[in-house]
Coordinates of C-alpha atoms and ligand atoms in Angstrom, one line a residue:
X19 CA -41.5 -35.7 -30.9
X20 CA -44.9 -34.8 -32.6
X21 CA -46.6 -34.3 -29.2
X22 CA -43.8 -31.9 -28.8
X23 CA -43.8 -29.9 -32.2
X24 CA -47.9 -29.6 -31.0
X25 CA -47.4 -28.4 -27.8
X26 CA -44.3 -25.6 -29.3
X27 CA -47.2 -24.5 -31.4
X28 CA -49.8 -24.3 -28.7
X29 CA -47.6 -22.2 -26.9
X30 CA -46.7 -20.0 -29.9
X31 CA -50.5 -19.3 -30.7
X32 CA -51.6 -18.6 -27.2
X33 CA -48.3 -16.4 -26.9
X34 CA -49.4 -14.2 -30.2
X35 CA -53.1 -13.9 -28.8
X36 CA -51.9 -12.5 -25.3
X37 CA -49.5 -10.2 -27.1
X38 CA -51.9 -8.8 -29.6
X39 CA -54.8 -8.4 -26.1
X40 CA -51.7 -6.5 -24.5
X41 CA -51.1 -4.4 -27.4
X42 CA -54.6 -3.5 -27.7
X43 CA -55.3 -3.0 -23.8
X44 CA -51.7 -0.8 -23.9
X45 CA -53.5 1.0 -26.7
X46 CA -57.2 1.6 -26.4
X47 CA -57.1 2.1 -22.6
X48 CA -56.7 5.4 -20.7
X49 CA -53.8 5.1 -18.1
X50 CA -56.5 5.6 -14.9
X51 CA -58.1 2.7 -16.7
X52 CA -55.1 0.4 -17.1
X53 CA -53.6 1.1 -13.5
X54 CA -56.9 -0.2 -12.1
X55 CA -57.4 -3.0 -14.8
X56 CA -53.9 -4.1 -13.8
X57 CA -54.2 -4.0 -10.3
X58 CA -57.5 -6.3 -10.7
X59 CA -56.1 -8.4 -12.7
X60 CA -53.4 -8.7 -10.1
X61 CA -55.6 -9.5 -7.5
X62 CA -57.1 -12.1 -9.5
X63 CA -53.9 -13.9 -10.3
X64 CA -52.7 -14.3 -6.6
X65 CA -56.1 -16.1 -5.8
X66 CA -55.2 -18.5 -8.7
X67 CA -51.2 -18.3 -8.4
X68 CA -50.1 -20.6 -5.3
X69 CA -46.5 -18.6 -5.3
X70 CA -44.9 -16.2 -3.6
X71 CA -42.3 -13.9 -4.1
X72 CA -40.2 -11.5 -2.0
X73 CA -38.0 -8.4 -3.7
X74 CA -34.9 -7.9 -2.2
X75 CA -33.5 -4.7 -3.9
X76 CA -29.6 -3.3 -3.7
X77 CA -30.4 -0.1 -2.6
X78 CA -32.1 1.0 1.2
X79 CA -33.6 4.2 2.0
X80 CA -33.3 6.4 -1.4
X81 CA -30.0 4.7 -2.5
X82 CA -28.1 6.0 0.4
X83 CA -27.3 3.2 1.9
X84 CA -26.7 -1.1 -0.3
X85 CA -28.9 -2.9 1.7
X86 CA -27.1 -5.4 4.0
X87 CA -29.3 -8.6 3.1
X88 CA -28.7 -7.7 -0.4
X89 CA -24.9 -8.4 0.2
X90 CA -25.8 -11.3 2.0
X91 CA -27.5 -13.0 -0.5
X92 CA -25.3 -11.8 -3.2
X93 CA -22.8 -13.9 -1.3
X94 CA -25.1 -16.9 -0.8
X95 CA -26.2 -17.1 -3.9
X96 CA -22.5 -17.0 -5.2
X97 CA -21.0 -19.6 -3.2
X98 CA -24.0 -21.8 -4.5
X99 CA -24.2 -20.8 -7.7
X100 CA -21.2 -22.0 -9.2
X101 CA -21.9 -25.5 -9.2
X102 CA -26.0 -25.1 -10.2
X103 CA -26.4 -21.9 -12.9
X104 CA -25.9 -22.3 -16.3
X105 CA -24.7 -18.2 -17.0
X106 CA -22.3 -17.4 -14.8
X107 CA -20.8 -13.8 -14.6
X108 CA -16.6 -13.9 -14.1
X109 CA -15.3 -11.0 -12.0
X110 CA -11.3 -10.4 -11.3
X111 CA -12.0 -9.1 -7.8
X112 CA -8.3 -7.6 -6.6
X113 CA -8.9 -8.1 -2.7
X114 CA -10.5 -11.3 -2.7
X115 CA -8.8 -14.3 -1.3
X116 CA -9.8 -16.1 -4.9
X117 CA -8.4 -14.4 -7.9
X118 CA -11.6 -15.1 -9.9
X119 CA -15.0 -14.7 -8.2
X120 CA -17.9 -16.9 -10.0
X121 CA -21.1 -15.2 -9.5
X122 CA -24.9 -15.2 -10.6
X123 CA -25.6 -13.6 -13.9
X124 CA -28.1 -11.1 -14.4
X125 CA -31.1 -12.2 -14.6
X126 CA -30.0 -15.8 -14.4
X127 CA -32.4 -18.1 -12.2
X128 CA -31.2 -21.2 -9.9
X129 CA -33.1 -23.6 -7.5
X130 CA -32.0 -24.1 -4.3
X131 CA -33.5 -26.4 -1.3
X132 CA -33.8 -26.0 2.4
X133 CA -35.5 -28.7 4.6
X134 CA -37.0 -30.6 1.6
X135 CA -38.6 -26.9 0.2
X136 CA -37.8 -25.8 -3.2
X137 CA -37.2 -22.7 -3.6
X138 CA -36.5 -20.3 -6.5
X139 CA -34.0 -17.3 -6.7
X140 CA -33.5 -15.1 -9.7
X141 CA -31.2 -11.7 -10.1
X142 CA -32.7 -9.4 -11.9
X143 CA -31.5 -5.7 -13.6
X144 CA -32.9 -2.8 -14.5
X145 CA -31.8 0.2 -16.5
X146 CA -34.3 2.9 -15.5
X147 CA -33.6 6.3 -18.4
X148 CA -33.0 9.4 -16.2
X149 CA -35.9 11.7 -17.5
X150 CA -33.1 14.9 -16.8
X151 CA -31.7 16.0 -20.2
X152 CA -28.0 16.3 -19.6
X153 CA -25.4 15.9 -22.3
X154 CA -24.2 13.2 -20.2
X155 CA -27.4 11.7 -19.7
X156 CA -26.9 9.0 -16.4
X157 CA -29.2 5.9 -16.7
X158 CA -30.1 4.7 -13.4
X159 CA -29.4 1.0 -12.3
X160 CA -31.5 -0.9 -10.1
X161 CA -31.0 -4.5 -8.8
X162 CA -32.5 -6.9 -7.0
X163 CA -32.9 -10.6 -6.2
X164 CA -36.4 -12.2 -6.2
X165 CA -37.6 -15.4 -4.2
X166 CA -40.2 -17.8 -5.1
X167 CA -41.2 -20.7 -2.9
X168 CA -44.7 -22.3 -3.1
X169 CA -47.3 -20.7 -0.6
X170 CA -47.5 -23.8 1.9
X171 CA -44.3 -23.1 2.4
X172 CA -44.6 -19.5 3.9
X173 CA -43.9 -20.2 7.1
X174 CA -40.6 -22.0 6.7
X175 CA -39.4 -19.7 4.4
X176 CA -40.0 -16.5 6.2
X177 CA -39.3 -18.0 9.7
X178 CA -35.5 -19.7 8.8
X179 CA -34.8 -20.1 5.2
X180 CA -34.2 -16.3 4.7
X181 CA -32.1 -16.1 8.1
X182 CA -30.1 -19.2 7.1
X183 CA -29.4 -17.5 3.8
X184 CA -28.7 -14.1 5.4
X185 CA -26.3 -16.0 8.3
X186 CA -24.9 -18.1 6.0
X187 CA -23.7 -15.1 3.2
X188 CA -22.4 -12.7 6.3
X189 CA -20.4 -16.4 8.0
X190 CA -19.4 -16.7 4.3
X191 CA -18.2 -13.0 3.7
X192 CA -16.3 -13.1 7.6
X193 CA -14.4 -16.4 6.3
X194 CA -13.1 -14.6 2.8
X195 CA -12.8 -11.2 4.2
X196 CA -10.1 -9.2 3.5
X197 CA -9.3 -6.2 5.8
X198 CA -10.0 -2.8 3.5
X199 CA -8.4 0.5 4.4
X200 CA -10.4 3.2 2.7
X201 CA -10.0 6.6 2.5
X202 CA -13.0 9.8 1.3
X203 CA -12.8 11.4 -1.8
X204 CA -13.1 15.1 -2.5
X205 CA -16.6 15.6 -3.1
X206 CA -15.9 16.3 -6.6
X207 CA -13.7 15.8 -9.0
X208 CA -12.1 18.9 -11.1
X209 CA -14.8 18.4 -13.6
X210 CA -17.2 19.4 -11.1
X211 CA -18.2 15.5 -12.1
X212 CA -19.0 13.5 -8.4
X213 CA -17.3 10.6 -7.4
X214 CA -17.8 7.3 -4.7
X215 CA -17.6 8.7 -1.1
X216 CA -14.7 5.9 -0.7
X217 CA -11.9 4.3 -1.9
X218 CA -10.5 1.7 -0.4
X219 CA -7.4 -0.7 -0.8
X220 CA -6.3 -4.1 1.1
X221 CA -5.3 -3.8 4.4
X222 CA -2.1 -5.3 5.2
X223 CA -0.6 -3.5 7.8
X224 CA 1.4 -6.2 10.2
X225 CA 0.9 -4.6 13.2
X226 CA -0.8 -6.5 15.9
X227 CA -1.1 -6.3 19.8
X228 CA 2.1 -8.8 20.2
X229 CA 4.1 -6.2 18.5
X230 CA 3.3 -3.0 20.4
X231 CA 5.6 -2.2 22.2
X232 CA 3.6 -0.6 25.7
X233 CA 2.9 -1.3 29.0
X234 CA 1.1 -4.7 30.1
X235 CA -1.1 -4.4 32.2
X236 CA -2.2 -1.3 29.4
X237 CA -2.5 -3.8 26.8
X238 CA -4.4 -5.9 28.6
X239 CA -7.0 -3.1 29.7
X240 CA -7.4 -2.1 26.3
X241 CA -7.8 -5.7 24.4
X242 CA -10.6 -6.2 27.5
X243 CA -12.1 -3.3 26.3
X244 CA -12.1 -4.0 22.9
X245 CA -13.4 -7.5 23.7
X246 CA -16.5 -6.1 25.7
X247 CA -17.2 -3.8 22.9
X248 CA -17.1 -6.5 20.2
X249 CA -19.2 -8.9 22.0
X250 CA -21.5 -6.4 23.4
X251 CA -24.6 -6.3 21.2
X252 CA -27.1 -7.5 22.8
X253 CA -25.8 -5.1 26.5
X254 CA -25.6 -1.7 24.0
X255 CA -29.8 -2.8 22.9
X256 CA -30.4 -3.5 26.9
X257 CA -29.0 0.2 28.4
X258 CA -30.4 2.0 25.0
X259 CA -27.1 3.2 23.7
X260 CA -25.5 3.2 19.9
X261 CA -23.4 0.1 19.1
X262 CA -20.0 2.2 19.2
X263 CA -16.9 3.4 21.2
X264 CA -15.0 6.3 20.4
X265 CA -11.1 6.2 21.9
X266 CA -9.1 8.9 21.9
X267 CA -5.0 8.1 21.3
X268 CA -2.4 10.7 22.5
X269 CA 0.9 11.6 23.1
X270 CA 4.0 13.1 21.1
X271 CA 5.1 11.8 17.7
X272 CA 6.6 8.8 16.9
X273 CA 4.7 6.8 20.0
X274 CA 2.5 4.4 18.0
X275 CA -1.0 6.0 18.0
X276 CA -1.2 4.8 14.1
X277 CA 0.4 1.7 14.6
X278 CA -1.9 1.0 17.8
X279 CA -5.3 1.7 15.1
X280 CA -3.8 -1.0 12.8
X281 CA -3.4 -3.5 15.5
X282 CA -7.0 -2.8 17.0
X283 CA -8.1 -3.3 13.4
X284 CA -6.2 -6.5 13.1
X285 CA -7.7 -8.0 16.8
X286 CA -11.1 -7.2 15.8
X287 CA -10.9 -7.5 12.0
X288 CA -12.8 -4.9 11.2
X289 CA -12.0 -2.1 8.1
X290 CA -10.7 1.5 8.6
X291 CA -12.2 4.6 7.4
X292 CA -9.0 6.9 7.4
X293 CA -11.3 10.4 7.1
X294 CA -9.5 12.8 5.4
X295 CA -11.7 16.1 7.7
X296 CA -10.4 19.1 5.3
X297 CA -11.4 17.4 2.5
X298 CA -14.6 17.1 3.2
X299 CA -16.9 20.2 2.4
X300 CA -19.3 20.2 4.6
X301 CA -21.7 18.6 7.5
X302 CA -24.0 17.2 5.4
X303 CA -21.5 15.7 3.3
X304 CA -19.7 14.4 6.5
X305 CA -23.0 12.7 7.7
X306 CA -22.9 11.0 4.0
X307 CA -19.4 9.4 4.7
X308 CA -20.3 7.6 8.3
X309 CA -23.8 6.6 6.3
X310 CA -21.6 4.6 3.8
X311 CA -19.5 3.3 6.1
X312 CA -20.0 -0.4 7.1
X313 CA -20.4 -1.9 10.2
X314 CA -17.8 -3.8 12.1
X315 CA -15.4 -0.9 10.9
X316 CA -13.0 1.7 12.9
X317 CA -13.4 5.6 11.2
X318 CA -10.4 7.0 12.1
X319 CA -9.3 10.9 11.9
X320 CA -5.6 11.5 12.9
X321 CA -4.3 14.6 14.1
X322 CA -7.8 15.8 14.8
X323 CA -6.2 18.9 16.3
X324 CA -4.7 20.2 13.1
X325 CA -7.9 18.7 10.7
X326 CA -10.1 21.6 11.2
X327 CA -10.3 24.4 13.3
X328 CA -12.9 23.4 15.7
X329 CA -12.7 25.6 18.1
X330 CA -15.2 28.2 16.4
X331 CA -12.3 31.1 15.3
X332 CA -13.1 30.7 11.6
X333 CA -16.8 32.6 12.2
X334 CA -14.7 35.2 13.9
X335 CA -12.1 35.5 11.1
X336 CA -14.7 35.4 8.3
X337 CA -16.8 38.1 10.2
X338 CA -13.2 40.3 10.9
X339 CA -12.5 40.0 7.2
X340 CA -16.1 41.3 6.5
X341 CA -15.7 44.0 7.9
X342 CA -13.0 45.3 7.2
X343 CA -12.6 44.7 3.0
X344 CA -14.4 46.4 0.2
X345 CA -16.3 44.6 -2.2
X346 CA -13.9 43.2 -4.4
X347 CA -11.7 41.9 -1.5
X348 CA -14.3 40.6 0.2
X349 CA -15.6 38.5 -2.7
X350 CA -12.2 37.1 -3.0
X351 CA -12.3 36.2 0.5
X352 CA -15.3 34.5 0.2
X353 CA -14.4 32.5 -2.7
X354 CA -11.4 31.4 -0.7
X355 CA -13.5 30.2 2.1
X356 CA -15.9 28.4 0.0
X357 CA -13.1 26.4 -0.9
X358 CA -12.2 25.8 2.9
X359 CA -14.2 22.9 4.6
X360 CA -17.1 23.9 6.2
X361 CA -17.6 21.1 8.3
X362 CA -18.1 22.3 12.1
X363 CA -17.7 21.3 15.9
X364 CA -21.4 20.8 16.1
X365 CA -21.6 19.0 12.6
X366 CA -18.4 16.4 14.1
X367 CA -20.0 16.2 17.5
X368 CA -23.6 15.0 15.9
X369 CA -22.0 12.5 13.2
X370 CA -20.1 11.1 16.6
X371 CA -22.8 11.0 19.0
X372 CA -26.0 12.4 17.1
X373 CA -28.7 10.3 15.9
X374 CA -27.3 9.4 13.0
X375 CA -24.4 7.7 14.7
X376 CA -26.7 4.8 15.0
X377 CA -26.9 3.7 11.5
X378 CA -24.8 0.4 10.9
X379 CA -23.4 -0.3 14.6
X380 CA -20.8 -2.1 16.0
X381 CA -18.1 0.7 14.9
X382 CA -15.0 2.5 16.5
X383 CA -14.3 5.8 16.3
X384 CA -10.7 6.5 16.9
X385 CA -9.6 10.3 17.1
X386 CA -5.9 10.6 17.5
X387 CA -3.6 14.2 18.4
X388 CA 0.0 15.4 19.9
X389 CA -1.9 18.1 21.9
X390 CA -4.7 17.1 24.1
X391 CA -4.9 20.1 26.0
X392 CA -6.0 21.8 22.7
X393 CA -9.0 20.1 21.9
X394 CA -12.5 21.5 22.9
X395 CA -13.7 19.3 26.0
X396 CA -17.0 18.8 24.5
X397 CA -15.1 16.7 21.4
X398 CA -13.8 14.3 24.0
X399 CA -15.5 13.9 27.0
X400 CA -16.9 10.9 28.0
X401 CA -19.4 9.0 26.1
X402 CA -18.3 10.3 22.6
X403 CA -14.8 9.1 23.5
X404 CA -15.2 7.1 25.5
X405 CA -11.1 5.7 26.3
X406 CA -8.6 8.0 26.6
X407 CA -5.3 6.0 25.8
X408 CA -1.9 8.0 26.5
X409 CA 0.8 6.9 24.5
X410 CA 3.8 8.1 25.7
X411 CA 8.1 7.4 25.7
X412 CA 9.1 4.1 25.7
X413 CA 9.9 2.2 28.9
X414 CA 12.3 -0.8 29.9
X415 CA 9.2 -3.2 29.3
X416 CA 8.2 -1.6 25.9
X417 CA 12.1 -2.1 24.9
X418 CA 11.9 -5.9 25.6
X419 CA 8.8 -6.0 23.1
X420 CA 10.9 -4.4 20.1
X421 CA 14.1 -6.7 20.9
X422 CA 12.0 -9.4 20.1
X423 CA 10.0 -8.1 17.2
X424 CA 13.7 -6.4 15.6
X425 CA 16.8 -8.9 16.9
X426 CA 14.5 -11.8 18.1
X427 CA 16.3 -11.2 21.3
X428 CA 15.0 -12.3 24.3
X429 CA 17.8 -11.0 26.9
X430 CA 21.2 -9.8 26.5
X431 CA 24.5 -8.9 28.7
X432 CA 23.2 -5.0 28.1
X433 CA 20.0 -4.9 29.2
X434 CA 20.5 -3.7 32.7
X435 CA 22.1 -1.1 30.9
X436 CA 19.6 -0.5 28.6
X437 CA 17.2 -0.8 31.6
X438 CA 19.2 1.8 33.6
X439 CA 19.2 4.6 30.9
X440 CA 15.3 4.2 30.1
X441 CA 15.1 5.1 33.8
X442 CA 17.3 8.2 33.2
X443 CA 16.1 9.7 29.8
X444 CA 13.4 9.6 27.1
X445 CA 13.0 8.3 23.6
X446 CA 9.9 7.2 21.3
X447 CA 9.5 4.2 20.2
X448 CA 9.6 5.0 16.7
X449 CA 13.1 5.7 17.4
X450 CA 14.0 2.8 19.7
X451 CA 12.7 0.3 16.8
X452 CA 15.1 2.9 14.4
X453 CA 18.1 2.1 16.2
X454 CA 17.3 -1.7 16.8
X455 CA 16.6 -2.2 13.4
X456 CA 20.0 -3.9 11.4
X457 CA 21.4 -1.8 9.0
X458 CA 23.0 -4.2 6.7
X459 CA 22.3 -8.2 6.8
X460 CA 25.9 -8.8 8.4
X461 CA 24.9 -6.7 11.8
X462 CA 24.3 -8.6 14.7
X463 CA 21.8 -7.8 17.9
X464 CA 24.9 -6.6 19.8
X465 CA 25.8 -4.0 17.4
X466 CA 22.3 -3.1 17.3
X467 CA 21.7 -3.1 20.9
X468 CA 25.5 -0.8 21.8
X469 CA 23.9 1.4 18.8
X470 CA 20.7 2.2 20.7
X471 CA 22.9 2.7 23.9
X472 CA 25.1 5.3 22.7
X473 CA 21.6 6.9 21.4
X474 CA 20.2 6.5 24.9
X475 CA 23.5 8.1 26.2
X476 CA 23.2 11.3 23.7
X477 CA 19.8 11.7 24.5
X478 CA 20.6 11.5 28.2
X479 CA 23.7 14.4 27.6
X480 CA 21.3 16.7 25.4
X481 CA 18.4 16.5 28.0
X482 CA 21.2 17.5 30.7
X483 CA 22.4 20.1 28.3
X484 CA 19.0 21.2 28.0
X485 CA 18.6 21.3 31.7
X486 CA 21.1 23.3 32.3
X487 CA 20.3 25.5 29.3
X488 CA 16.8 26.6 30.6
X489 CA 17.8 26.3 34.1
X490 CA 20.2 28.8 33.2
X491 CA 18.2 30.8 31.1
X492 CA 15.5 30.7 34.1
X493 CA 18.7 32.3 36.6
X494 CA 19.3 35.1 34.4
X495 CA 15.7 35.8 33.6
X496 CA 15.6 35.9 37.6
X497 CA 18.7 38.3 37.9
X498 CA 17.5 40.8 35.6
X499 CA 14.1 40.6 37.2
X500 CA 15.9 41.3 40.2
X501 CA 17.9 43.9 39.2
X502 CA 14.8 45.3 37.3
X503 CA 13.2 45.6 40.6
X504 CA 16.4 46.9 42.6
X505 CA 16.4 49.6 39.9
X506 CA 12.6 50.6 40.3
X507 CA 13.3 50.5 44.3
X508 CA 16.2 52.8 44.1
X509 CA 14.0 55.2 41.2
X510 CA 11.1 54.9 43.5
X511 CA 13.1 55.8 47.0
X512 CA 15.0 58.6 44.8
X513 CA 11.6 60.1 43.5
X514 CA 10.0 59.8 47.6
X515 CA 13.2 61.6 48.5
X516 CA 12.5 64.5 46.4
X517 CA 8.7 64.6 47.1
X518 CA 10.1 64.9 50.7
X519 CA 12.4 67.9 50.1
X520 CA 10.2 69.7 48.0
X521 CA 7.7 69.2 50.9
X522 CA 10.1 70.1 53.4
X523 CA 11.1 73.4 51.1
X524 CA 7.3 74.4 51.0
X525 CA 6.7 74.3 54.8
X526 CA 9.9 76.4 56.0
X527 CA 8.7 79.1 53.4
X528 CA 5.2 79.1 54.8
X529 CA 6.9 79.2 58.1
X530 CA 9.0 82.3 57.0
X531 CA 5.4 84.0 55.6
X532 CA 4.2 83.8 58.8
X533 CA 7.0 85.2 60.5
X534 CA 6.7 87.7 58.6
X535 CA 2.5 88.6 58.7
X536 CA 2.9 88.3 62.5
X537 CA 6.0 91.0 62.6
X538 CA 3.2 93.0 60.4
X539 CA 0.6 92.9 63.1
Ligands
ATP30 N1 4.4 1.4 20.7 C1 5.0 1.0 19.6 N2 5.1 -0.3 19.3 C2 5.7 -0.7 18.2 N3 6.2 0.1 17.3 C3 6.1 1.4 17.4 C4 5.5 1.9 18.6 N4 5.5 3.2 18.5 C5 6.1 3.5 17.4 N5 6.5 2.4 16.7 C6 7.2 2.4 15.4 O1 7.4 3.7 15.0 C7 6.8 4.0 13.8 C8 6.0 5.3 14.0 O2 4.9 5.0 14.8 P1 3.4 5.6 14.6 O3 3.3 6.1 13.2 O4 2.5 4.6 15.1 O5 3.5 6.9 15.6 P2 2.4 8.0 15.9 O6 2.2 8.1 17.3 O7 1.2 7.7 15.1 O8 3.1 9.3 15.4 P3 2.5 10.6 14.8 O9 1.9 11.4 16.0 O10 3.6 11.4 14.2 O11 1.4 10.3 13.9 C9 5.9 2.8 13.4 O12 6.2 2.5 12.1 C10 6.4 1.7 14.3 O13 7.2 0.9 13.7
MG31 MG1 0.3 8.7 13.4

C-alpha cells in the first residue's frame, strides 16, 4: 500500500513538471518554432514508442460521404463491446431489431484479441468551434476510432485483423438489417435553415415476387436478372463498368410498377431512395442525394414523365417569357422560376450514367411512367436503363396468383369462366385484387370470384360500347368527309363549267370581230 501511495506521488510530480515544460514551451515559443519542435519530438517518440496506431475518421472526402469502415467498426466494436467496456452509451434505435442498442462511449477504450494479438480500440470525439460568427454559431463534430497494436504485430493487423473487423461489422449489419425506405428533403427548410438530404422510415412493404401477380416465364427473367446483378461484382470490375442497373417499369395505372420496386427490394434486401425530382433544386444538389445514398440500395423516381420537364421546353418558355414582359413582370417571372427545380436532362442523365454514378456500387435505379413514348430516348436507352419491363392488364395466369394471395384459392368451378373473359376484355390488376378482396369477414371466395365476373362482364359491355362508339364516330367522320369532298367536286365541276362558258363567250365574240374587220377590208 506504501509502494503504492510512492508511486501516486511519483506520478503526480513528474505530471506537474511536464505540465509546467508544456506551459512554458506553449508560451515562450514562436508557433514556426513549436510546429517543428513538435514534429521532432514526434519523430523521436516513434523510435522509442513500439506502438502503432491507425485513425479511422467518420467522415470521407470533405464530409460528403460517412466512411464505410467507420460503420463497420462502429458495428464491431458494438457487438463486442457490451460485454468488455465499462461506459457504455444506451441508444433507443426505432428500426433496429433490438429496442436498446448498447454501444461504445465516447472516448471509452476496450481490448480486443485476434490470433493471440492484443489489440487496442478507443472512440474518440471532437468538438471543433466554427471560426464563422453566426448568431447560431454551429460547432463542428468530428469522430473517429483509433487502433493500437504493438509494432511486431503490423503485419497481422494490417493484412487480416482490420478485414475480419470490417467483414465481420458489414456480416453483422446484413444479419440486423432492417429494410429503410427513405425519401429527400427540400433543400431547405422555411427558415432558409438546411436539413439531412434523407429521411428515411422502416420498410415493411409485403410485397414479394410470390405475390405479383404477372407472367412466368417474366418473373423468372427478371429474378435472373436481378440475381446476375447482385452477384456480379467481381464481372462489373472485369468489363470496366459501374456496379449498377437501371430498369425501366411501364404500363397504365394500377398494373403494379410500385408494388414490383417493393418486391425487388424485398428479393435483394436492399433500401429504397424514393427521389422526390421537383423537389430537388438543382443538379448539383441532385449529385449530393445519389452521393449519400448507400450501396446495396434501389433510387427510385416514379412517374418520371410527369417529375420534370425534361424534354428541354422550360429554356424555351423562360426565354418566350423574356421577351415578351417588362421589367416588373419579368422579375416576377423569374422569381417564380427560381422556385421551380432546375435540375435538367443532362444533370439526370450524368447522376445515372456519369462518373459520379460510380460512387458506392451495387445500386438499382428504377425509373417508372404511364407514357413511354414520351420520354426522351436518350433517358432510356440501353445501358442507363438497362431492362425495359412492361407491365400491362392482367391475364388468366396473373388471376391465378391473386386467388391465392386474396381467397387462398387454388381452383374453382368459375375459372374457365374467369379464364374465358380475360381472353375477351381488359382489367388491371389493381382492380382484379379490388374485386377479389372480401368485403366483410362473412364473404366467401365464391361471392368474391361471381363479383369479379360480373366486373369482367361490365368491362367486356363498356369496351363493346366503346367499340361501337368510336367505330361509329369513325363512319360519320368518314360520311362527312365524303360528303365534304362530293361538295368540293360538284363546286369545283360548277366553277370549270363557268370558266368553260366564259371561254366559249370570248371566242364567238372574237369570231364576230373578225367577221366584221374582214367585211371592212
Ligand atoms: N401485378 C400485380 N401483382 C399484385 N398486385 C398488384 C399488381 N398490380 C397491382 N396490384 C395491386 O394494385 C395496387 C396498385 O398497384 P401499384 O401501385 O403497384 O400500381 P402502379 O402500376 O404503380 O400504378 P401507378 O402507375 O398508378 O403508380 C397494389 O396495391 C397492389 O395490391
Ligand atoms: Mg406506382
Amino acid at each position: 500500500m506504501e509502494i503504492m501511495a510512492k508511486m501516486w506521488g511519483q506520478l503526480g510530480s513528474i505530471t506537474a513538471t511536464v505540465m509546467l515544460f508544456y506551459a512554458m514551451f506553449d508560451r515562450f515559443f514562436p508557433p514556426p518554432l513549436r510546429q517543428y519542435l513538435r514534429t521532432y519530438t514526434q519523430k523521436l517518440t516513434s523510435l522509442i514508442n513500439p506502438y502503432i496506431s491507425i485513425k479511422f475518421s467518420e467522415f470521407e472526402g470533405e464530409r460528403m460521404k460517412r466512411s464505410e469502415a467507420y460503420t463497420a467498426i462502429q458495428t464491431y466494436l458494438s457487438a463486442n463491446s457490451s460485454e468488455r467496456s465499462s461506459r457504455l452509451k444506451a441508444e433507443v434505435v426505432k428500426d433496429s431489431q433490438t429496442p436498446l442498442v448498447l454501444s461504445m462511449d465516447d472516448n471509452e477504450e476496450i481490448t480486443d484479441e485476434f490470433q493471440g494479438v492484443k489489440l487496442w480500440w478507443c472512440s474518440r470525439h471532437l468538438e471543433v468551434k466554427n471560426q464563422s460568427f453566426s448568431f447560431y454559431p454551429a460547432s463542428d463534430e468530428k469522430r473517429f476510432y483509433k487502433l493500437t497494436f504493438h509494432r511486431r504485430h503490423r503485419h497481422v493487423v494490417i493484412r487480416s485483423y482490420i478485414k475480419h473487423v470490417l467483414d465481420e461489422g458489414k456480416a453483422i449489419a446484413t444479419r440486423n438489417r432492417q429494410l429503410k425506405l427513405y425519401t429527400n428533403n427540400p433543400s431547405s427548410d422555411w427558415y432558409g435553415w438546411k436539413r439531412t438530404k434523407w429521411s428515411h422510415v422502416v420498410f415493411e412493404h409485403p410485397a414479394s415476387f410470390d405475390t405479383l401477380a404477372l407472367d412466368s416465364k417474366m418473373k423468372e427473367d427478371i429474378l435472373k436478372d436481378l440475381v446476375k446483378f447482385q452477384k456480379g461484382k467481381e464481372y462489373y470490375a472485369k468489363v470496366g463498368k459501374a456496379w449498377k442497373r437501371g430498369y425501366l417499369l411501364y404500363g397504365p395505372p394500377g398494373t403494379g410498377k410500385s408494388t414490383m420496386i417493393a418486391a425487388m427490394a424485398n428479393f435483394l434486401n436492399y433500401d429504397i431512395y424514393d427521389l422526390e425530382l421537383t423537389a430537388v433544386k438543382e443538379n448539383v444538389e441532385l449529385r449530393k442525394l445519389l452521393i449519400e445514398t448507400s450501396s446495396k440500395s434501389i433510387v427510385v423516381i416514379e412517374d418520371i414523365d410527369c417529375s420534370l420537364d425534361l424534354t428541354g421546353k422550360r429554356k424555351k418558355k423562360k426565354k418566350d417569357k423574356e421577351e415578351g414582359s417588362k421589367d416588373a413582370v419579368k422579375k416576377a417571372l423569374d422569381e417564380e422560376e427560381d422556385k421551380e427545380s432546375k435540375v435538367t436532362l443532362s444533370g439526370l442523365l450524368n447522376v445515372i450514367d456519369g462518373i459520379w454514378s460510380a460512387c458506392g456500387g451495387e445500386r438499382v435505379i428504377v425509373f417508372t411512367t404511364n407514357y413511354v413514348d414520351k420520354l426522351d430516348p436518350a433517358l432510356i436507352r440501353r445501358g442507363r436503363m438497362d431492362k425495359h419491363i412492361e407491365l400491362s392488364y392482367c391475364c388468366y395466369e396473373a388471376f391465378k396468383v391473386l386467388a391465392r394471395n386474396y381467397l387462398d384459392v387454388e381452383s374453382h368451378r368459375l375459372f374457365p369462366r374467369i379464364e374465358e373473359l380475360f381472353q375477351e376484355t381488359q382489367m388491371t390488376p389493381a382492380d382484379v385484387a379490388d374485386n377479389l378482396m372480401p368485403k366483410s369477414v362473412e364473404e366467401e371466395a365464391e361471392t368474391c370470384l361471381e363479383r369479379l365476373i360480373e366486373a369482367l362482364e361490365t368491362a367486356k359491355l363498356e369496351a363493346k360500347k366503346k367499340a361501337e362508339e368510336e367505330e361509329a364516330k369513325k363512319k360519320a367522320e368518314e360520311e362527312e368527309s365524303k360528303k365534304k369532298k362530293a361538295e368540293e367536286e360538284v363546286k369545283e365541276n360548277g366553277e370549270l363549267a363557268k370558266k368553260e362558258e366564259e371561254n366559249n363567250k370570248k371566242s364567238g365574240a372574237g369570231v364576230k370581230e373578225n367577221g366584221f374587220l374582214s367585211s371592212g377590208n
